[in-house]
Structures are given as C-alpha cells and as structure tokens.
XYZ file of C-alpha atoms in Angstrom:
76
model
C 106.568 104.616 91.429
C 103.244 103.492 92.881
C 100.957 106.133 94.357
C 97.953 104.777 96.239
C 95.045 106.919 97.322
C 92.979 105.222 99.997
C 89.401 106.244 100.542
C 85.819 105.218 99.988
C 84.939 108.016 97.578
C 84.199 110.949 99.862
C 84.845 114.525 98.741
C 88.237 114.670 100.497
C 89.317 111.377 98.911
C 88.372 112.682 95.490
C 90.223 115.950 96.149
C 93.381 114.053 97.133
C 93.172 111.951 93.971
C 92.771 115.110 91.867
C 95.784 116.795 93.486
C 98.004 113.726 93.090
C 97.102 113.409 89.410
C 97.778 117.135 88.892
C 101.237 116.884 90.468
C 102.110 113.779 88.430
C 101.056 115.535 85.215
C 102.797 118.828 86.055
C 106.075 117.180 87.041
C 105.995 114.595 84.245
C 106.611 111.811 86.751
C 106.338 108.193 85.633
C 103.942 106.864 88.249
C 100.981 104.566 88.594
C 98.118 106.209 90.480
C 95.857 103.634 92.102
C 92.677 104.294 94.054
C 92.037 101.811 96.865
C 88.386 101.824 97.946
C 87.964 98.406 99.588
C 88.037 98.839 103.373
C 89.792 95.519 104.000
C 92.493 96.396 101.478
C 92.908 99.845 103.072
C 93.366 98.317 106.531
C 95.879 95.771 105.149
C 97.945 98.730 103.926
C 98.067 99.994 107.526
C 95.700 102.909 106.942
C 93.059 103.578 109.580
C 91.910 107.091 108.604
C 91.078 108.325 105.146
C 91.896 109.936 102.866
C 95.422 108.591 102.790
C 98.315 108.740 100.354
C 100.936 106.014 100.095
C 104.097 106.417 98.029
C 105.623 103.046 97.169
C 103.840 101.503 100.162
C 104.864 104.190 102.674
C 102.073 106.235 104.274
C 102.780 109.917 103.660
C 99.440 111.379 104.740
C 96.326 110.075 106.470
C 93.163 111.724 107.716
C 93.436 114.929 105.711
C 94.252 116.340 102.298
C 97.860 117.559 102.348
C 98.904 120.727 100.498
C 99.894 120.285 96.870
C 103.489 121.358 97.646
C 103.835 118.517 100.163
C 102.540 115.992 97.643
C 105.037 117.293 95.076
C 107.904 116.946 97.580
C 106.963 113.359 98.445
C 106.846 112.176 94.853
C 109.677 114.273 93.385
C-alpha cells in the first residue's frame, strides 16, 4: 500500500504525516509512507489544496487534516 502525503511542509502537512505514521504503526500495516513536497508533482497527482492524503493514488482527503479514525478506516 502506498500512502502519499502532499504538502509543502506547513504545520498541517506535518500533522497529517504524523497521524498517518501513527496509524500505520498502531495497526501494523505494511505500507510505504511518502511525502510529496514538489508543487508540480502534487498537481500531477490531482491535488489542488494541501494537506492531502492519497491511498494507492486515490485522494482521500484534501485541504484539511482528517480525524485519526478516518485515516485508520481508509488504510485498514
């Protein structure tokens, strides 16, 4: 499973990355967590507001930090 966090390094982007890594560790999920910071790469993924979370290339959240329970449901 590929989890991509899109953002330029703002506080919300960092918070989303932290939450995703916590869920992966807590659930023992085999996943690659990748941070995408290049704006051109973010736009190519179809993301126009950050922070954003993509699960296997599908945008699950954009523009805000979703609750931890939502993240867990998306990657379970």
